XYZ file of C-alpha atoms in Angstrom:
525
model
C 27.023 24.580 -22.783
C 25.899 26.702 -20.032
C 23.555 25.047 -18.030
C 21.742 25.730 -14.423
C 19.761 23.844 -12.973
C 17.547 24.056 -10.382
C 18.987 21.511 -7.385
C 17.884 21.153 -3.841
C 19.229 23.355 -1.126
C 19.831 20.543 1.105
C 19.376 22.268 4.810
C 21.560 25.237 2.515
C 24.164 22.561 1.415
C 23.215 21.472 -2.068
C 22.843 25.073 -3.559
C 22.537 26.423 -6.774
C 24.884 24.754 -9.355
C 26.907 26.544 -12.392
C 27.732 22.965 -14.209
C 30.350 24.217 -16.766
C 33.470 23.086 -15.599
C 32.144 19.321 -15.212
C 30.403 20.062 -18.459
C 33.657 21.698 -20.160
C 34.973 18.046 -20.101
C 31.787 16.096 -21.039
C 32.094 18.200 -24.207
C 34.969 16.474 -24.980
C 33.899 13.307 -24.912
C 32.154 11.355 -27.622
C 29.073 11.345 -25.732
C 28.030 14.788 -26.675
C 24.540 14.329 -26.513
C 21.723 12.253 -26.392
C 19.339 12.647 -29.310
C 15.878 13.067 -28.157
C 13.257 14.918 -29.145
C 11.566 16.155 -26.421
C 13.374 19.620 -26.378
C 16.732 20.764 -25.574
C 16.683 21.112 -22.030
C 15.567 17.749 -21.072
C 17.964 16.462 -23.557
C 21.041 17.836 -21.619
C 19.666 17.388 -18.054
C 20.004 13.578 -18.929
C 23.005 13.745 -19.735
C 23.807 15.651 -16.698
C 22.156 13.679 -14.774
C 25.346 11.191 -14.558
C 27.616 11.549 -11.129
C 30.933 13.360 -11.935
C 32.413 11.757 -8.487
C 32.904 8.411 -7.693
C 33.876 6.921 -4.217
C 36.992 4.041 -5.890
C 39.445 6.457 -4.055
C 37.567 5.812 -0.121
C 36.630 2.602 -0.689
C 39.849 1.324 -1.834
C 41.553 3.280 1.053
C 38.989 1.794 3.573
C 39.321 -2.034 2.219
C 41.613 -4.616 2.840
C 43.255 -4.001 -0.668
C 45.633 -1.755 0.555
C 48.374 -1.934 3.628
C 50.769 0.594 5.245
C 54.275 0.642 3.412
C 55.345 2.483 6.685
C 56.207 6.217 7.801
C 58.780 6.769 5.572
C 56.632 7.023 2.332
C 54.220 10.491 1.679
C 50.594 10.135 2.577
C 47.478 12.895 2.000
C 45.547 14.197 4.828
C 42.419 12.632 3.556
C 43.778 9.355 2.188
C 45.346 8.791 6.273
C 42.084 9.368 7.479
C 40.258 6.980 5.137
C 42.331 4.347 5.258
C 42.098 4.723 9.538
C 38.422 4.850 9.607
C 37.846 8.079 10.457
C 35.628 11.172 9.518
C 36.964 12.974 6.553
C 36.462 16.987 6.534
C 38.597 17.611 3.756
C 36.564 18.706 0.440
C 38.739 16.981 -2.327
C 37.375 15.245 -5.255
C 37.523 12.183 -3.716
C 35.924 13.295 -0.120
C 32.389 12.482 1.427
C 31.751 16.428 0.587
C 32.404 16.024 -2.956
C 30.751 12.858 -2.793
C 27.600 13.990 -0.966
C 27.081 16.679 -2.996
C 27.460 15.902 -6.500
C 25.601 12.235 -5.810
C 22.339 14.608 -4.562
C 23.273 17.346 -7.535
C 22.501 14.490 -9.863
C 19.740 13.350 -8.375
C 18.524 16.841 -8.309
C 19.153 16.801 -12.577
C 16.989 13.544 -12.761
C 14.001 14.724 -10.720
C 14.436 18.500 -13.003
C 14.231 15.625 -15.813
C 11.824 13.981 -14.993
C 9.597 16.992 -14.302
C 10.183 18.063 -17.523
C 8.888 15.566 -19.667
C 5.508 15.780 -17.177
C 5.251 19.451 -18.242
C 6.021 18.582 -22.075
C 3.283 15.670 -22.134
C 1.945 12.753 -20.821
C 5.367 10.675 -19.649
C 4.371 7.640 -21.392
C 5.108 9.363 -24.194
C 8.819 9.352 -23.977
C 9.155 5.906 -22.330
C 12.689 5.473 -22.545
C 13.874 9.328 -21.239
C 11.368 8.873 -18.251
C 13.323 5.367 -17.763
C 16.772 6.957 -18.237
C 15.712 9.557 -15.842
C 14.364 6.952 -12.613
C 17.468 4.694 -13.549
C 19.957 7.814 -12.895
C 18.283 8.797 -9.766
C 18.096 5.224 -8.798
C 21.940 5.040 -9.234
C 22.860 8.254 -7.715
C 20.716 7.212 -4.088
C 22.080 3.427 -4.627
C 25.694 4.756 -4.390
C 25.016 7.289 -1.346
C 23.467 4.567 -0.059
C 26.629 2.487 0.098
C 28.820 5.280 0.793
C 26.656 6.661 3.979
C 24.593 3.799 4.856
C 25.571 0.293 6.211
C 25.374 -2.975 3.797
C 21.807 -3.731 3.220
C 20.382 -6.642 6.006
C 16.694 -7.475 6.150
C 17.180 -8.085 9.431
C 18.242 -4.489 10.676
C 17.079 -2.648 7.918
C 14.162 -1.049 9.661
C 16.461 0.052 12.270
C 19.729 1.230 10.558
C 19.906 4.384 9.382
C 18.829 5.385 4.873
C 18.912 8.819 3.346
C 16.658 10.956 2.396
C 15.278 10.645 -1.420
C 13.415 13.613 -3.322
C 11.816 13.301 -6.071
C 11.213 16.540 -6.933
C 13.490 19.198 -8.623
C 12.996 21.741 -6.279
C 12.777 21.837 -2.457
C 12.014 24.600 0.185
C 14.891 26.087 1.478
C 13.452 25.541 5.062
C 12.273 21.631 4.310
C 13.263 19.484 7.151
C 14.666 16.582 5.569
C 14.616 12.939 7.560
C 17.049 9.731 6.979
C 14.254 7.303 7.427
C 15.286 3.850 7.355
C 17.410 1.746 5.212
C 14.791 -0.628 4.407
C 12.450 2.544 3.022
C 15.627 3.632 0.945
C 16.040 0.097 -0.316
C 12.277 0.147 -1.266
C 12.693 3.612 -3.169
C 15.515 2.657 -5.658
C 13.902 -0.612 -6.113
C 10.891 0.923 -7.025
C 12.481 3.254 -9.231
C 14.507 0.719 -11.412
C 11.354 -1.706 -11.398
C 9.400 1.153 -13.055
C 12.445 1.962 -15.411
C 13.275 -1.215 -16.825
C 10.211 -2.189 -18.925
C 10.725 1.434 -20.432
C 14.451 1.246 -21.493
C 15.501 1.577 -24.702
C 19.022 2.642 -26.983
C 17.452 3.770 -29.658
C 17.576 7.343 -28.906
C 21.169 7.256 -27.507
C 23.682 8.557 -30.299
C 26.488 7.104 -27.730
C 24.712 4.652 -25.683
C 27.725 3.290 -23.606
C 27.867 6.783 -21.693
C 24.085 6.253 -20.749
C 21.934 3.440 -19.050
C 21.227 2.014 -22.063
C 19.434 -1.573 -21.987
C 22.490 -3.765 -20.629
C 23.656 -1.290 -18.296
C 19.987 -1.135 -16.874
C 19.661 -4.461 -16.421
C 23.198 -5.116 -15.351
C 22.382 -2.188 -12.411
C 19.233 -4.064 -11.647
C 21.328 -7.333 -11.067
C 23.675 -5.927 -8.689
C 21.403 -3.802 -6.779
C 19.302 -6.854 -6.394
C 22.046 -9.218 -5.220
C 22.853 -6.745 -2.619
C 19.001 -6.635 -1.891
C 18.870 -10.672 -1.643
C 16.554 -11.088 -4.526
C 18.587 -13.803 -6.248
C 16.179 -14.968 -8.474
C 15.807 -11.204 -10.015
C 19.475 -10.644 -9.815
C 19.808 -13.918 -12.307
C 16.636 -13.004 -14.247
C 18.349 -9.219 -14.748
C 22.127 -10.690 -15.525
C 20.555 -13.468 -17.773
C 19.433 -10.384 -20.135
C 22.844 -8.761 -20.081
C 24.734 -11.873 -20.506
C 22.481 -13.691 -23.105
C 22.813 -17.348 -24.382
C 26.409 -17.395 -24.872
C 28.162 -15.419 -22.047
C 31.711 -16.170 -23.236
C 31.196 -13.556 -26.200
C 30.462 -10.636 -23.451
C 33.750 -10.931 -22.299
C 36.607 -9.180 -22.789
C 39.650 -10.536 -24.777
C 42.714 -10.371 -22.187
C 44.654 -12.440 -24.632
C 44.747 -9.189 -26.788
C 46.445 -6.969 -23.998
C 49.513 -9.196 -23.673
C 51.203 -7.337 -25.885
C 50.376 -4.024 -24.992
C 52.292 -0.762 -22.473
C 50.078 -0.331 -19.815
C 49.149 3.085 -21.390
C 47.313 1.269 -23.937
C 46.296 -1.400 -22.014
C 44.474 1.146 -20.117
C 42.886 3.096 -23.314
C 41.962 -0.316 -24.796
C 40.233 -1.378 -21.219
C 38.296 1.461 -21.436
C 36.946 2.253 -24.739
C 33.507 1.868 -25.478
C 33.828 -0.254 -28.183
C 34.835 -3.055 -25.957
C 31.946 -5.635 -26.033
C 32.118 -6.126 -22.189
C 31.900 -2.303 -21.146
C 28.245 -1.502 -20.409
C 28.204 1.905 -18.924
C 31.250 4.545 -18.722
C 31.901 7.138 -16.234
C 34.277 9.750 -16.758
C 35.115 11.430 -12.822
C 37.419 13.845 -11.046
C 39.586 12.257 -9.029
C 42.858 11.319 -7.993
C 41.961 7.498 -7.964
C 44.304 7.429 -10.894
C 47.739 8.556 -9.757
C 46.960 7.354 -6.412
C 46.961 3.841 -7.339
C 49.521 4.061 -10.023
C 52.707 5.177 -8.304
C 52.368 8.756 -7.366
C 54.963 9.604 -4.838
C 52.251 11.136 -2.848
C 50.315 8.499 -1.955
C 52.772 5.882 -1.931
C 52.321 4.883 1.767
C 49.279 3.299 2.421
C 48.893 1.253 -0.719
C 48.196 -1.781 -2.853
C 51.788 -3.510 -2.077
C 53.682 -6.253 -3.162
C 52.797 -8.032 0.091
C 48.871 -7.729 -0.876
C 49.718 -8.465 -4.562
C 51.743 -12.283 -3.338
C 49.012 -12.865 -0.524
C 46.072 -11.956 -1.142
C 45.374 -10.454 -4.708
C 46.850 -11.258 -8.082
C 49.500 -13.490 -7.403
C 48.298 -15.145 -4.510
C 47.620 -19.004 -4.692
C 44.130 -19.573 -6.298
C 43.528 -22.522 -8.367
C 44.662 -20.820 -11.561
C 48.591 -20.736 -10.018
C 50.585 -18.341 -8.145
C 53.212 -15.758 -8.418
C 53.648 -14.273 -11.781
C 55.727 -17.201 -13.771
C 53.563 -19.753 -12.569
C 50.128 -18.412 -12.898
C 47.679 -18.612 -15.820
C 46.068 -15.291 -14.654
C 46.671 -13.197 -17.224
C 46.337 -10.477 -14.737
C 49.575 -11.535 -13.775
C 51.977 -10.652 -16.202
C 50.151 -7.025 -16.583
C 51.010 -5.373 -13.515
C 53.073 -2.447 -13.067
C 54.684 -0.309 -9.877
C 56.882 -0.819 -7.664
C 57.199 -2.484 -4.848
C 55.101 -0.199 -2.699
C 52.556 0.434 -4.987
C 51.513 -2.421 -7.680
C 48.786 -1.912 -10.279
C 46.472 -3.584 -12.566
C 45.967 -0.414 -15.345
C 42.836 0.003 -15.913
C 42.106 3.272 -13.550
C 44.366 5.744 -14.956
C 44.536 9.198 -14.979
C 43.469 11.569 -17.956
C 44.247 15.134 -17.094
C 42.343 17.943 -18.190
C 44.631 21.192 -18.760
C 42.948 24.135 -18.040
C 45.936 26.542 -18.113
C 48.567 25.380 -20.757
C 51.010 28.141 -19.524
C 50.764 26.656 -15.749
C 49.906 23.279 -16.686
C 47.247 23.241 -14.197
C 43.778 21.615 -14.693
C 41.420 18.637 -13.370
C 42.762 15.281 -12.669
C 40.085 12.428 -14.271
C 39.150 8.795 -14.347
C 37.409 7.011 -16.447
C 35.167 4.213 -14.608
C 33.378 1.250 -16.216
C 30.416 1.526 -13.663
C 28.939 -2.132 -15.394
C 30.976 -4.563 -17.301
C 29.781 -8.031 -18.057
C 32.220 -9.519 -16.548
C 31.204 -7.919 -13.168
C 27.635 -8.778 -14.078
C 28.765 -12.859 -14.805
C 29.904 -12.576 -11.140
C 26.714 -11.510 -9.638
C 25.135 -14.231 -11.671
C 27.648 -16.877 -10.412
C 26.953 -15.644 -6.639
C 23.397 -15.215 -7.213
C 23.244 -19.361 -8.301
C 25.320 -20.183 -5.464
C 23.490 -18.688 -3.022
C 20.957 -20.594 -4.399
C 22.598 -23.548 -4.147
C 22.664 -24.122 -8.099
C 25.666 -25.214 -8.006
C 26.218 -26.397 -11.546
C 25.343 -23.290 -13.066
C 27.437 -21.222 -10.569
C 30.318 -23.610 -11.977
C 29.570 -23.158 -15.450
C 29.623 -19.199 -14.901
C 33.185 -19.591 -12.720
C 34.384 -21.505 -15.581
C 33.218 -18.802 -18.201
C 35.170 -16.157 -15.710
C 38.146 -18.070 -16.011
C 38.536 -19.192 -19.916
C 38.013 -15.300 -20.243
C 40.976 -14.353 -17.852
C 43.242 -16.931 -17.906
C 45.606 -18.769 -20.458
C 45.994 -22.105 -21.349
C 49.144 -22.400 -19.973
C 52.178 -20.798 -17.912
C 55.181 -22.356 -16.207
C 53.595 -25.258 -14.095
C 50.295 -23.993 -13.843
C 47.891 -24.799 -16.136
C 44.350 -23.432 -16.453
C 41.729 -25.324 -14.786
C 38.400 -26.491 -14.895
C 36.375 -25.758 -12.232
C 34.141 -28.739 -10.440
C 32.542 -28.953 -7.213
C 34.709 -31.768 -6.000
C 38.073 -29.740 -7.016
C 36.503 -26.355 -5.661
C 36.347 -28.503 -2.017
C 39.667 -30.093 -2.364
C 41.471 -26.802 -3.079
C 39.534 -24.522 -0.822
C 39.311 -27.028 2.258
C 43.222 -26.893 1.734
C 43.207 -23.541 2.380
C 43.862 -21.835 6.265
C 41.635 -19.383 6.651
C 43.528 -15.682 7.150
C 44.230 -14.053 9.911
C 42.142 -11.552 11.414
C 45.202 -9.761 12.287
C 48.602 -11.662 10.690
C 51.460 -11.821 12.608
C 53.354 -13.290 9.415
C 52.718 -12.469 5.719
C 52.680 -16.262 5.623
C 49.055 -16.148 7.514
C 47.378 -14.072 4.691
C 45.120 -16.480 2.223
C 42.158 -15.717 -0.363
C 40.023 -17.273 2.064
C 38.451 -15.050 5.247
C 36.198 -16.139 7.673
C 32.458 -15.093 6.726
C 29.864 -13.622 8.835
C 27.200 -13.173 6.537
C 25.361 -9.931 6.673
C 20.992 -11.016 7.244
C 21.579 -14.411 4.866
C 23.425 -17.483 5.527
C 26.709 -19.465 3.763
C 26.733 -23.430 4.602
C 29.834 -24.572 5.467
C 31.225 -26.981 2.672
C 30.634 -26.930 -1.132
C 28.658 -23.301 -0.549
C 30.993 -21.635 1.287
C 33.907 -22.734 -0.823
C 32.297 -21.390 -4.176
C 31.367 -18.119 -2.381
C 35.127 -17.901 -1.008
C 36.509 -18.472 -4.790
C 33.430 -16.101 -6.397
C 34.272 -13.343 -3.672
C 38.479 -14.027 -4.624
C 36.919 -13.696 -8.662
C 35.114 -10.306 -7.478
C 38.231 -8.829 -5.663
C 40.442 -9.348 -8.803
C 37.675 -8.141 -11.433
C 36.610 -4.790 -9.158
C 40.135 -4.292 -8.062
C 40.605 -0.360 -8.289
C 36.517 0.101 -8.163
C 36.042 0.011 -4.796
C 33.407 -2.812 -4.847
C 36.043 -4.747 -2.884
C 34.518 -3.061 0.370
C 30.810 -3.399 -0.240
C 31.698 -7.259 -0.399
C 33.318 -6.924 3.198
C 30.682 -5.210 4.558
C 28.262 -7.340 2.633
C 29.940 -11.087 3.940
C 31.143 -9.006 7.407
C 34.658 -9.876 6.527
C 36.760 -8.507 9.078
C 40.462 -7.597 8.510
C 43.291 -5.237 10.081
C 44.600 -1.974 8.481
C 48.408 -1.855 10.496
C 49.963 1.495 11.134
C 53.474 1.506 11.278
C 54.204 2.073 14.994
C 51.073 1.942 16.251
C 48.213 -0.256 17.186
C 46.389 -2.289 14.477
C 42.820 -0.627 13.478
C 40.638 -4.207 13.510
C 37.407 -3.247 10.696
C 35.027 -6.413 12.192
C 31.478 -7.514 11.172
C 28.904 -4.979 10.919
C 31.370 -2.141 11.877
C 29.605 0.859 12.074
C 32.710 2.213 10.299
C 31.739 0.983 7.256
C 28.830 3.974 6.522
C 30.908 6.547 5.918
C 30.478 9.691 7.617
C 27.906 12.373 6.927
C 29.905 15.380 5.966
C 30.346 17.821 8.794
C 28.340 20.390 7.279
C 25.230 17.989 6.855
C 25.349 17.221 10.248
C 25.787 20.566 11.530
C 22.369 21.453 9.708
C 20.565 19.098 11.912
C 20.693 16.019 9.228
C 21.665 13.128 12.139
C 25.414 11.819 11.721
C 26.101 7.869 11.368
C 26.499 6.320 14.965
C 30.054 5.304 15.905
């Protein structure tokens, strides 16, 4: 398909597109098309209305998931710079360029959307494509949002910095465009999946896990409203998702133990698997840079992060791999500088058989109901429901743990045994002088809400441990540090330690150069 559409020139950034490479490999996917019938053009602009980048790569890099392996080992230009905090002016697939531009190319395709159906008629009649439509430009603005904007606190969110959001599908060339404030970007997503929700509905999608169809909309609403602090919504939205019985959303680890971790990673991604909601197929190197690739072997997911503070790390399910129920576990691969979970892998598109050149790809499960249990389970305990936080903990961990394995055997989560394991646990060092003085627990500094010390704080500690495992490889690792102001050290062999602390300005990536050299104002620093 040969598609243009009509995008904003964004201060003459976000020019015209020609969208047939990205579309080239859409093609090949099952998701060929959404079957609508309000004419061809609106048809495919939904479907292109989908981001084609995602930022796993720089938020991985910038979290405390990953650790130098030391000068030795081969590093990219870009990935140094993310992983030390600093502005990135590379234009990779995986840079704020890339990033900043496709994000506002897509929202560009939702607002040409949405315009559309206006001309063809009346929107309300084609609920669900208007709904699609918001819910994609919704997405598109909530991830620029936590790429380029800082974590989302009532209490400064009139004063730190949002990002512009059109909605229309065509702008001046000489419009001045304004940030505005966080709190008035918050406001515009909100209202734009609040409008979208009561209008969603499969039954036009032909291949609904590659759209927002109904569980991905409200499993988008959930998160975005967690982040927002509206916890009753957030439980209202993952209550739909999850239904009566979440244990039969979940995916079945006990049928990966058996498999390579090639096809562990094509079963964890298929879209026949009950728990994936929405799929995202992306350029990017995500794929080979978590999963041994000489090239980006030295700042990396380690063995010393895997022991301490991720997979094999004490938790109440066990520790180590032979005495740890996890099922994670016993499914990671690597070596010792690099150690993977495989569910981000790369697919590679050849474009030139004779040079075996082409794109690199990932495949991202944007929403998966396990994700969505988790936001559920923190949503409770922030309410201080603590029973039904429990009861969702204990859902997470039936689902990804065995009965049984070596000494450890899986347990049952209760609020007493929550406090006598947590309470047992040192809290890790800001800056560790000894591998021995990393933990699953970090000291919290809450970002515009407060966690009570005790039986709160120790579910939230153990929920935010659940949600490093479950997003490991997303990225969603950092919005949770910026989020809880988690503050951590990325070390630098040879040099001083880079300290990331509580509301770091850091953690809004920078504008790219070009942005900022067209008079759209950079992120302070």
């Amino acid at each position: 398909m040969n598609i243009k559409s009509k995008l904003y020139t964004f201060a003459g950034l976000l020019s015209l597109f020609a969208l047939t490479a990205c579309n080239d490999y859409l093609d090949k996917l099952p998701d060929d098309r959404a079957q609508v019938n309000t004419g061809e053009k609106v048809e495919k602009l939904l479907v292109d209305a989908y981001p084609t980048h995602l930022p796993n790569f720089i938020f991985e890099m910038s979290s405390d998931n990953v650790t130098d392996n030391g000068s030795q080992y081969y590093t990219g230009i870009s990935q140094e710079e993310m992983y030390r905090f600093k502005d990135v002016d590379t234009q990779g697939n995986d840079d704020p360029y890339s990033l900043w531009n496709n994000f506002y190319e897509k929202v560009g395709t939702a607002n040409e959307a949405l315009a559309d159906l206006k001309e063809i008629g009346d929107t309300a009649a084609y609920p669900a494509e208007y709904a699609e439509a918001l819910l994609c430009r919704a997405f598109n603005m909530y991830e620029l949002a936590n790429i380029f904007c800082m974590d989302y606190n009532p209490d400064s969110a009139d004063v730190y910095l949002g990002l512009p959001y059109p909605t229309e599908p065509e702008q001046s060339v000489n419009t001045k465009y304004k940030r505005g404030t966080l709190k008035e970007l918050y406001a515009s997503i909100n209202r734009d999946i609040e409008a979208a929700l009561p209008r969603v509905n499969d039954s036009y999608m032909t291949t609904p896990k590659y759209h927002f169809n109904q569980n991905a909309a409200f499993a988008f609403a959930a998160r975005f409203n967690l982040m927002y602090h509206n916890y009753d919504k957030a439980i209202e939205y993952a209550t739909k998702v999850l239904g009566t019985n979440p244990a039969n959303r979940l995916r079945d680890y006990s049928a990966y133990t058996t498999l390579g971790a090639n096809d562990l990673g094509n079963a964890y991604i298929k879209s026949e698997e009950n728990a994936n909601l929405l799929i995202l197929p992306a350029y990017s190197s995500a794929g080979r840079a978590f999963q041994g690739s000489t090239s980006y072997r030295r700042f990396a997911h380690n063995q010393t992060m895997t022991s301490r503070e991720t997979f094999w790390a004490p938790a109440p399910w066990g520790t180590g791999s032979t005495n740890n129920t996890l099922y994670y576990a016993t499914m990671l691969y690597g070596s010792t500088q690099q150690i993977y979970f495989p569910k981000v892998r790369e697919h590679f598109e050849v474009t030139d058989k004779v040079n075996d050149t082409g794109y690199p790809h990932i495949i991202d499960m944007a929403f998966t109901t396990e994700e969505t249990l988790l936001v559920r389970a923190e949503a409770y305990a922030l309410k201080k429901d603590y029973a039904n936080a429990l009861a969702d903990m204990n859902t997470w961990i039936v689902a990804h743990c065995q009965t049984a394995k070596g000494s450890a055997k899986r347990p049952t989560l209760t609020e007493a045994s929550v406090n006598t394991y947590m309470d047992g646990v040192k809290y890790s060092e800001v800056t560790p002088t000894a591998n021995s003085q990393r933990t699953i627990k970090k000291v919290l500094h809450p970002q515009g809400f407060t966690v009570e010390e005790g039986t709160q704080e120790n579910l939230i500690q153990l929920i935010l441990q659940m949600r490093r495992l479950e997003t490991w490889g997303e990225g969603l690792r950092f919005i949770d540090i910026k989020r809880y102001g988690i503050e951590f050290t990325h070390f630098v062999d040879s040099e001083d330690p880079i300290i990331f602390h509580a509301a770091d300005k850091r953690g809004a990536i920078q504008l790219p150069s070009d942005v900022i050299n067209a008079g759209l104002e950079a992120n302070p620093r």
